[in-house]
Short mmCIF file of C-alpha atoms in Angstrom, two decimals:
data_model
loop_
_atom_site.label_atom_id
_atom_site.label_comp_id
_atom_site.label_asym_id
_atom_site.label_seq_id
_atom_site.Cartn_x
_atom_site.Cartn_y
_atom_site.Cartn_z
CA MET A 1 -19.38 25.43 12.30
CA ASN A 2 -16.51 26.82 14.33
CA PRO A 3 -13.24 27.60 12.44
CA SER A 4 -11.15 25.01 13.77
CA ARG A 5 -13.77 22.33 12.88
CA THR A 6 -13.75 23.70 9.29
CA VAL A 7 -10.02 23.24 9.21
CA GLU A 8 -10.28 19.60 10.32
CA VAL A 9 -12.94 18.87 7.83
CA LEU A 10 -10.99 20.38 4.98
CA VAL A 11 -7.77 18.62 6.01
CA GLY A 12 -9.60 15.31 6.07
CA ALA A 13 -11.01 15.97 2.66
CA PHE A 14 -7.45 16.72 1.38
CA VAL A 15 -6.02 13.46 2.75
CA MET A 16 -8.88 11.46 1.49
CA LEU A 17 -8.47 13.10 -2.00
CA GLY A 18 -4.62 12.32 -1.98
CA LEU A 19 -5.36 8.67 -1.02
CA ALA A 20 -8.06 8.50 -3.68
CA ALA A 21 -5.54 9.79 -6.29
CA LEU A 22 -3.05 7.07 -5.10
CA VAL A 23 -5.75 4.43 -5.49
CA PHE A 24 -6.67 5.67 -8.93
CA LEU A 25 -3.05 5.65 -10.03
CA ALA A 26 -2.62 2.08 -8.78
CA MET A 27 -5.91 0.64 -10.12
CA GLN A 28 -6.75 2.49 -13.17
CA VAL A 29 -3.40 3.67 -14.44
CA SER A 30 -1.19 0.67 -13.74
CA GLY A 31 -3.96 -1.96 -14.04
CA LEU A 32 -3.32 -3.61 -10.76
CA THR A 33 -6.86 -5.14 -10.80
CA SER A 34 -6.18 -7.18 -13.95
CA LEU A 35 -3.24 -9.12 -12.38
CA GLY A 36 -3.82 -11.89 -9.94
CA ALA A 37 -7.49 -10.97 -9.77
CA ASP A 38 -8.71 -14.35 -11.19
CA ALA A 39 -7.24 -17.80 -10.74
CA ALA A 40 -4.75 -19.01 -13.28
CA TYR A 41 -2.85 -22.24 -14.14
CA ARG A 42 0.67 -22.54 -15.40
CA VAL A 43 2.07 -24.30 -18.61
CA HIS A 44 5.58 -24.37 -19.87
CA ALA A 45 6.83 -23.86 -23.43
CA ARG A 46 10.40 -24.25 -24.76
CA PHE A 47 11.84 -21.98 -27.36
CA GLU A 48 15.19 -21.88 -29.22
CA ASN A 49 15.21 -18.10 -28.84
CA VAL A 50 12.84 -15.78 -27.05
CA GLY A 51 13.94 -12.55 -28.56
CA GLY A 52 12.67 -9.56 -26.69
CA LEU A 53 10.13 -11.43 -24.59
CA LYS A 54 9.76 -10.29 -21.01
CA VAL A 55 8.19 -11.43 -17.87
CA ARG A 56 4.70 -9.98 -17.81
CA SER A 57 4.42 -9.90 -21.52
CA PRO A 58 0.95 -10.83 -22.67
CA VAL A 59 -0.19 -14.34 -23.82
CA SER A 60 -3.00 -13.96 -26.32
CA MET A 61 -5.11 -16.23 -28.48
CA ALA A 62 -6.76 -14.85 -31.65
CA GLY A 63 -5.62 -11.53 -30.38
CA VAL A 64 -7.33 -11.79 -27.15
CA ARG A 65 -5.23 -11.56 -24.02
CA ILE A 66 -5.72 -14.68 -21.91
CA GLY A 67 -2.67 -14.64 -19.65
CA ARG A 68 0.80 -13.37 -18.91
CA VAL A 69 4.38 -14.64 -19.05
CA THR A 70 5.47 -15.27 -15.52
CA ALA A 71 9.02 -16.66 -15.87
CA ILE A 72 11.72 -17.00 -18.38
CA ASP A 73 14.68 -19.31 -17.74
CA ILE A 74 17.27 -21.40 -19.34
CA ASP A 75 17.06 -25.24 -19.36
CA PRO A 76 20.60 -26.29 -18.02
CA GLN A 77 20.55 -29.46 -20.11
CA THR A 78 19.29 -28.41 -23.57
CA PHE A 79 20.10 -24.61 -23.30
CA GLN A 80 16.71 -23.85 -24.52
CA ALA A 81 14.72 -21.04 -23.09
CA VAL A 82 11.86 -22.18 -20.79
CA VAL A 83 8.99 -19.83 -20.73
CA GLU A 84 6.39 -20.20 -18.00
CA LEU A 85 2.90 -18.94 -19.08
CA SER A 86 0.15 -18.24 -16.58
CA ILE A 87 -3.20 -18.58 -18.26
CA SER A 88 -6.53 -17.64 -16.74
CA SER A 89 -8.57 -20.52 -15.49
CA ARG A 90 -11.55 -19.29 -17.54
CA HIS A 91 -9.64 -20.79 -20.52
CA ALA A 92 -9.02 -24.10 -19.03
CA ASN A 93 -10.05 -25.89 -22.22
CA LEU A 94 -7.16 -25.39 -24.42
CA PRO A 95 -6.33 -28.52 -26.53
CA ALA A 96 -3.03 -30.37 -25.60
CA ASP A 97 -1.68 -29.81 -29.06
CA THR A 98 -1.96 -26.02 -28.81
CA SER A 99 0.98 -24.32 -30.49
CA ALA A 100 2.86 -21.28 -29.17
CA LYS A 101 4.66 -18.57 -31.28
CA ILE A 102 6.52 -15.60 -30.29
CA LEU A 103 5.00 -12.63 -32.16
CA THR A 104 5.53 -9.01 -32.47
CA SER A 105 2.56 -6.55 -32.21
CA GLY A 106 2.93 -4.13 -35.11
CA LEU A 107 6.14 -3.47 -36.74
CA LEU A 108 8.04 -2.10 -33.79
CA GLY A 109 5.78 -3.21 -30.95
CA GLU A 110 6.45 -5.40 -28.00
CA GLN A 111 6.66 -9.18 -28.18
CA PHE A 112 4.09 -11.44 -26.94
CA VAL A 113 3.24 -15.24 -26.88
CA GLY A 114 0.45 -16.03 -29.42
CA LEU A 115 -1.35 -19.36 -28.77
CA GLU A 116 -3.17 -21.33 -31.57
CA ALA A 117 -5.57 -24.10 -30.67
CA GLY A 118 -5.02 -27.54 -32.04
CA GLY A 119 -7.62 -30.28 -32.53
CA ALA A 120 -6.88 -32.81 -29.63
CA ASP A 121 -9.41 -33.93 -27.28
CA ALA A 122 -6.99 -33.73 -24.19
CA VAL A 123 -6.59 -30.32 -22.63
CA LEU A 124 -3.69 -28.52 -21.16
CA LYS A 125 -3.36 -28.81 -17.38
CA ASP A 126 -1.42 -27.05 -14.71
CA GLY A 127 2.26 -27.96 -15.26
CA SER A 128 2.02 -29.45 -18.68
CA THR A 129 4.21 -28.41 -21.53
CA ILE A 130 3.40 -26.97 -24.96
CA LYS A 131 5.19 -29.18 -27.63
CA LEU A 132 4.82 -27.08 -30.70
CA THR A 133 6.62 -23.85 -30.51
CA GLN A 134 8.01 -21.28 -32.97
CA SER A 135 10.92 -19.02 -31.78
CA ALA A 136 11.05 -15.27 -32.12
CA LEU A 137 12.39 -13.99 -35.30
CA VAL A 138 15.84 -12.46 -34.98
CA LEU A 139 16.51 -9.91 -37.56
CA GLU A 140 20.23 -10.65 -37.82
CA ASN A 141 19.72 -14.36 -38.42
CA LEU A 142 17.06 -13.53 -41.11
CA ILE A 143 19.51 -11.11 -42.83
CA SER A 144 22.46 -13.48 -42.70
CA GLN A 145 20.25 -16.39 -44.08
CA PHE A 146 19.11 -14.00 -46.94
CA LEU A 147 22.71 -12.95 -47.71
CA PHE A 148 24.06 -16.52 -47.77
CA SER A 149 21.30 -17.64 -50.16
CA LYS A 150 21.96 -14.71 -52.42
CA ALA A 151 25.60 -15.42 -52.31
CA SER A 152 25.15 -19.04 -53.34
CA GLU A 153 22.65 -18.07 -56.12
CA GLY A 154 25.13 -15.59 -57.63
CA ARG A 155 27.88 -18.35 -58.30
CA PRO A 156 25.96 -21.49 -59.48
CA GLU A 157 28.98 -23.43 -60.99
CA THR A 158 31.49 -22.71 -58.15
CA PRO A 159 32.55 -26.03 -56.66
CA ALA A 160 33.15 -24.36 -53.25
CA PRO A 161 31.73 -25.88 -50.13
CA ALA A 162 28.26 -25.02 -48.94
CA PRO A 163 28.34 -21.38 -47.82
CA GLY A 164 25.81 -21.31 -45.18
CA PRO A 165 22.88 -22.98 -43.46
CA ALA A 166 20.31 -21.95 -46.05
CA GLY A 167 22.47 -22.04 -49.05
CA GLN A 168 21.91 -25.53 -50.42
CA PRO A 169 19.70 -25.86 -53.44
CA MET B 1 41.39 35.67 -1.77
CA ILE B 2 42.39 32.46 -0.23
CA ALA B 3 41.16 33.82 3.10
CA ALA B 4 37.75 34.62 1.41
CA LEU B 5 37.44 31.14 0.00
CA GLY B 6 38.36 29.68 3.38
CA ARG B 7 35.73 31.80 4.96
CA TRP B 8 33.12 30.84 2.40
CA ALA B 9 33.93 27.08 2.91
CA LEU B 10 33.66 27.35 6.65
CA THR B 11 30.26 29.10 6.41
CA VAL B 12 29.02 26.24 4.12
CA PHE B 13 30.36 23.65 6.45
CA ALA B 14 28.80 25.45 9.40
CA ARG B 15 25.35 25.77 7.69
CA THR B 16 25.39 22.08 6.76
CA GLY B 17 26.34 21.15 10.43
CA ARG B 18 23.58 23.36 11.84
CA ALA B 19 20.99 22.01 9.25
CA SER B 20 21.91 18.45 10.17
CA LEU B 21 21.80 19.08 13.93
CA MET B 22 18.41 20.80 13.54
CA LEU B 23 17.00 17.83 11.48
CA LEU B 24 18.15 15.51 14.32
CA ALA B 25 16.42 17.77 16.92
CA ILE B 26 13.29 17.84 14.82
CA LEU B 27 13.32 14.13 14.32
CA ALA B 28 13.76 13.59 18.09
CA GLY B 29 10.86 16.13 18.50
CA LEU B 30 8.53 14.40 16.09
CA PRO B 31 7.11 11.93 18.78
CA SER B 32 5.87 14.88 20.81
CA VAL B 33 3.71 16.06 17.90
CA LEU B 34 1.47 12.96 17.99
CA PRO B 35 -0.34 13.60 21.35
CA ARG B 36 -1.23 17.03 19.92
CA PRO B 37 -2.99 16.34 16.52
CA ARG B 38 -4.56 19.86 16.54
CA LEU B 39 -1.11 21.42 15.64
CA LEU B 40 -0.48 18.92 12.93
CA VAL B 41 -4.03 19.45 11.32
CA ARG B 42 -3.61 23.26 11.44
CA GLN B 43 -0.25 22.84 9.62
CA LEU B 44 -1.70 20.34 7.07
CA TYR B 45 -4.31 22.79 6.33
CA SER B 46 -1.97 25.62 5.56
CA VAL B 47 0.61 23.68 3.50
CA GLY B 48 -1.73 21.10 2.00
CA VAL B 49 -5.31 22.27 1.46
CA LEU B 50 -4.18 25.83 0.52
CA SER B 51 -1.69 24.21 -1.90
CA LEU B 52 -4.52 22.35 -3.63
CA PRO B 53 -5.81 24.88 -6.23
CA ILE B 54 -2.37 25.58 -7.77
CA ILE B 55 -1.57 21.83 -7.84
CA VAL B 56 -4.79 20.89 -9.42
CA VAL B 57 -4.75 23.62 -12.12
CA ALA B 58 -1.01 23.03 -12.89
CA GLY B 59 -1.58 19.24 -13.12
CA LEU B 60 -4.56 19.68 -15.51
CA PHE B 61 -2.51 21.94 -17.78
CA VAL B 62 0.69 19.94 -17.69
CA GLY B 63 -1.28 16.74 -18.58
CA MET B 64 -3.15 18.60 -21.34
CA VAL B 65 0.04 19.88 -22.91
CA LEU B 66 1.78 16.57 -22.67
CA ALA B 67 -1.08 14.94 -24.64
CA LEU B 68 -1.01 17.67 -27.23
CA GLN B 69 2.80 17.48 -27.66
CA GLY B 70 2.95 13.66 -27.65
CA TYR B 71 0.24 13.36 -30.16
CA THR B 72 2.03 15.36 -32.78
CA THR B 73 5.07 13.12 -32.63
CA LEU B 74 3.20 9.80 -32.09
CA ALA B 75 0.71 10.39 -34.88
CA ASP B 76 3.62 10.50 -37.42
CA PHE B 77 4.35 6.82 -36.55
CA GLY B 78 0.73 5.82 -36.44
CA ALA B 79 1.19 5.09 -32.72
CA ALA B 80 -1.34 7.57 -31.31
CA GLY B 81 -2.78 4.64 -29.25
CA SER B 82 0.37 4.88 -27.12
CA LEU B 83 -0.46 8.44 -26.14
CA GLY B 84 -1.79 7.26 -22.71
CA THR B 85 1.43 5.39 -21.88
CA VAL B 86 3.41 8.49 -22.70
CA VAL B 87 1.47 10.82 -20.70
CA ALA B 88 1.09 8.50 -17.72
CA LEU B 89 4.69 7.30 -17.69
CA SER B 90 6.10 10.85 -17.81
CA LEU B 91 3.72 12.01 -15.22
CA VAL B 92 4.08 9.09 -12.76
CA ARG B 93 7.89 8.81 -13.01
CA GLU B 94 9.03 12.42 -13.38
CA LEU B 95 6.77 15.25 -13.73
CA GLY B 96 4.28 14.44 -10.86
CA PRO B 97 6.80 14.27 -8.11
CA VAL B 98 9.19 17.06 -9.47
CA VAL B 99 6.62 19.69 -10.57
CA ALA B 100 4.58 19.00 -7.39
CA ALA B 101 7.64 19.58 -5.22
CA LEU B 102 8.61 22.68 -7.12
CA LEU B 103 5.11 24.18 -6.83
CA TYR B 104 5.18 23.18 -3.11
CA ALA B 105 8.49 25.06 -2.63
CA GLY B 106 7.09 28.16 -4.27
CA ARG B 107 3.57 27.99 -2.56
CA ALA B 108 4.18 26.38 0.88
CA GLY B 109 7.91 26.31 1.48
CA SER B 110 8.49 29.94 1.08
CA ALA B 111 5.53 30.74 3.44
CA LEU B 112 6.90 28.28 5.91
CA THR B 113 10.39 29.93 5.75
CA ALA B 114 8.96 33.58 6.02
CA GLU B 115 6.61 32.52 8.98
CA ILE B 116 9.41 31.02 11.05
CA ALA B 117 11.92 33.78 10.20
CA LEU B 118 9.37 36.39 11.27
CA MET B 119 8.82 34.46 14.55
CA LYS B 120 12.53 34.56 15.07
CA ALA B 121 12.81 38.23 14.18
CA THR B 122 9.99 39.17 16.44
CA GLU B 123 11.56 37.08 19.14
CA GLN B 124 8.60 34.66 19.45
CA LEU B 125 10.93 31.79 19.36
CA SER B 126 13.08 33.08 22.32
CA GLY B 127 10.01 34.06 24.06
CA MET B 128 8.85 30.38 23.95
CA GLU B 129 12.14 29.31 25.21
CA MET B 130 11.77 31.76 28.18
CA MET B 131 8.47 29.99 28.94
CA ALA B 132 10.14 26.64 28.74
CA VAL B 133 8.33 25.72 25.67
CA ASP B 134 10.70 24.08 23.28
CA PRO B 135 10.30 25.87 19.82
CA VAL B 136 11.65 22.81 17.94
CA ARG B 137 8.76 20.68 19.24
CA ARG B 138 6.13 23.46 19.27
CA VAL B 139 6.89 25.17 16.03
CA LEU B 140 9.33 23.22 13.78
CA ALA B 141 8.46 19.57 14.29
CA PRO B 142 4.60 19.98 13.44
CA ARG B 143 5.40 22.00 10.28
CA PHE B 144 8.00 19.64 9.20
CA LEU B 145 5.93 16.52 9.76
CA ALA B 146 2.81 18.15 8.08
CA GLY B 147 4.94 19.00 5.01
CA ILE B 148 6.28 15.51 4.75
CA LEU B 149 2.76 14.21 4.75
CA ALA B 150 1.41 16.78 2.29
CA VAL B 151 4.02 16.53 -0.50
CA PRO B 152 3.35 12.86 -1.57
CA LEU B 153 -0.38 13.53 -1.32
CA LEU B 154 -0.01 16.64 -3.56
CA ALA B 155 2.13 14.69 -6.06
CA ALA B 156 -0.44 11.99 -6.27
CA ILE B 157 -3.30 14.35 -6.78
CA PHE B 158 -1.06 16.27 -9.32
CA THR B 159 -0.38 13.05 -11.30
CA ALA B 160 -3.95 11.75 -11.28
CA VAL B 161 -5.44 15.22 -12.36
CA GLY B 162 -2.65 15.40 -15.03
CA ILE B 163 -3.64 11.94 -16.38
CA LEU B 164 -7.36 13.09 -16.53
CA GLY B 165 -6.23 16.32 -18.19
CA GLY B 166 -4.38 14.26 -20.86
CA TYR B 167 -7.47 12.10 -21.24
CA LEU B 168 -9.59 15.13 -21.89
CA VAL B 169 -7.25 16.36 -24.66
CA GLY B 170 -6.15 13.11 -26.03
CA VAL B 171 -9.49 11.32 -26.25
CA GLY B 172 -11.95 14.23 -26.17
CA LEU B 173 -10.06 16.63 -28.48
CA LEU B 174 -7.81 14.64 -30.62
CA GLY B 175 -9.87 11.47 -30.99
CA VAL B 176 -7.54 8.86 -29.61
CA ASP B 177 -9.36 5.62 -28.96
CA ASP B 178 -10.80 5.50 -25.28
CA GLY B 179 -10.04 1.80 -24.86
CA ALA B 180 -6.52 2.02 -26.25
CA TRP B 181 -5.73 4.92 -24.05
CA TRP B 182 -6.38 3.03 -20.85
CA ALA B 183 -5.38 -0.48 -22.12
CA GLN B 184 -1.97 0.50 -23.33
CA MET B 185 -1.44 2.57 -20.20
CA GLN B 186 -2.32 -0.33 -18.06
CA ALA B 187 -0.08 -2.60 -20.08
CA LYS B 188 2.98 -0.37 -19.60
CA VAL B 189 2.76 1.24 -16.20
CA GLN B 190 3.59 -1.04 -13.36
CA PRO B 191 2.23 -0.57 -9.90
CA LEU B 192 5.37 -1.33 -7.89
CA ARG B 193 8.08 -0.02 -10.22
CA ASP B 194 6.38 3.16 -11.47
CA VAL B 195 3.63 4.22 -9.10
CA VAL B 196 5.33 3.24 -5.74
CA ASN B 197 8.82 4.23 -6.94
CA GLY B 198 7.80 7.30 -8.61
CA VAL B 199 4.94 9.01 -6.91
CA VAL B 200 5.31 7.64 -3.37
CA LEU B 201 9.07 7.14 -2.89
CA LYS B 202 10.43 10.14 -4.95
CA SER B 203 7.92 12.67 -3.63
CA PHE B 204 8.53 11.42 0.01
CA VAL B 205 12.29 12.21 -0.55
CA PHE B 206 11.45 15.53 -2.06
CA GLY B 207 9.03 16.18 0.76
CA VAL B 208 11.74 15.62 3.34
CA VAL B 209 14.24 17.81 1.47
CA ALA B 210 11.77 20.67 0.65
CA ASN B 211 10.61 21.01 4.32
CA TRP B 212 13.99 20.44 5.78
CA ILE B 213 15.42 23.33 3.70
CA ALA B 214 12.26 25.59 4.28
CA VAL B 215 12.39 25.07 8.10
CA PHE B 216 16.11 25.44 8.25
CA GLU B 217 16.30 28.60 6.21
CA GLY B 218 13.51 30.07 8.37
CA HIS B 219 15.24 29.14 11.67
CA ASP B 220 18.59 30.21 10.41
CA ALA B 221 17.56 33.68 8.99
CA GLN B 222 19.08 37.04 10.09
CA PRO B 223 16.53 38.36 12.38
CA THR B 224 16.01 41.47 10.20
CA SER B 225 13.42 42.33 7.61
CA GLU B 226 16.07 42.00 4.93
CA GLY B 227 17.19 38.63 6.49
CA ILE B 228 13.66 37.30 6.16
CA GLY B 229 13.41 38.27 2.53
CA ARG B 230 16.86 36.72 1.74
CA ALA B 231 15.95 33.51 3.62
CA THR B 232 12.78 33.12 1.63
CA THR B 233 14.45 33.54 -1.64
CA ARG B 234 17.23 31.08 -0.58
CA SER B 235 14.63 28.57 0.48
CA VAL B 236 12.93 28.44 -2.79
CA VAL B 237 16.04 28.44 -4.89
CA ASN B 238 17.87 25.81 -2.74
CA THR B 239 14.83 23.62 -2.77
CA SER B 240 14.41 23.81 -6.51
CA LEU B 241 18.01 22.98 -7.12
CA ALA B 242 17.97 20.15 -4.47
CA VAL B 243 14.93 18.65 -5.96
CA LEU B 244 16.09 18.69 -9.59
CA GLY B 245 19.46 17.30 -8.71
CA LEU B 246 17.97 14.73 -6.41
CA ASP B 247 15.55 13.68 -9.14
CA PHE B 248 18.52 12.84 -11.41
CA VAL B 249 20.09 10.65 -8.68
CA LEU B 250 16.75 8.97 -7.86
CA THR B 251 15.93 8.31 -11.45
CA ALA B 252 19.32 6.82 -12.06
CA LEU B 253 18.99 4.64 -8.90
CA LEU B 254 15.32 3.60 -9.40
CA PHE B 255 14.78 3.48 -13.12
CA GLY B 256 18.32 3.53 -14.54
CA GLY B 257 18.99 -0.31 -14.63
CA VAL B 258 15.35 -1.27 -15.18
CA ARG B 259 15.55 -2.10 -18.93
#
């Protein structure tokens, strides 16, 4: 092989290697394959508060990821958060009374939407809405509820008006 | 004192001006490279292929050290499963493009500067001009283009090898779960935001800057043996400073407002 041919071959190998590294980064590292690879259908769920939920957060059922959050918006009438969930079409048999909760993975982990199947015969279709929802737990609200209930416990015979939302015996 | 300051400022302005004019001349000369791919391939070989060993070895060790250090901290929180995310994100967003560009400046940029400066000192460049061959098109443009192509490829190889090195240490040596390593990485690293912005865009900018400085310092060198040495040093130092400074600006622009 003459020298300039060797150079060409080596340069070709170098460029291929670089492109292969880019493909590796895109596919294996960032998981491009797992998004949009299979068909999906969309359902909506309304929450009082979505906490730290983000677009592309996982949607899981029984701990298995079956979809992703594709959009989060505010309903202009009710001021509730409307979350659009994209669920893989392999799981097209979710009952219509499936409930959605916003959960946290681990103590400090990211938030995700957890679905729990109901018992209805009808199934969720593209565009339908999940009726039963439970919002994210917001730490400040929990603490203030706890403090108010503690405060009302401490003064049982005070005739003062109800101190807080969770304070009534 | 004031006169010296003024002279220094004028020198800086003049150098910036010459560098910008040369960049324009090279950009104008780029189309003339395409009909002669042999020149480009020859340069890609010397800046790309010959830089591969140092890039691969450095990437491997950087990834391995990242995994080792990340593990000690993450294990305290019981979050060793996130090790893959830590290694991949730091490599893809910062270390891959930056360290690859720094290594490139040391390995290929310095050689580029010295080569061009020696061509100038031995009057090969003026010789070309005498023969009505434009040295910008014949010498500078192919080297510049090859460098710009090589840096993103080297950064991608560096990052990929680094992640594999982290995998060797994290999963092989420290016993992180194999599935958790890849799954958590894939959940957190986003193709457009991280891979394209980090590896592709950042290292493209670094490639332009590194090769611009290398070619300019070579072309602007004093045509003496001392001048060649000084130009080579300046090329490496200026490129390293420019890459690190630009990295801050690019990170602020690309990732600063993401969360």
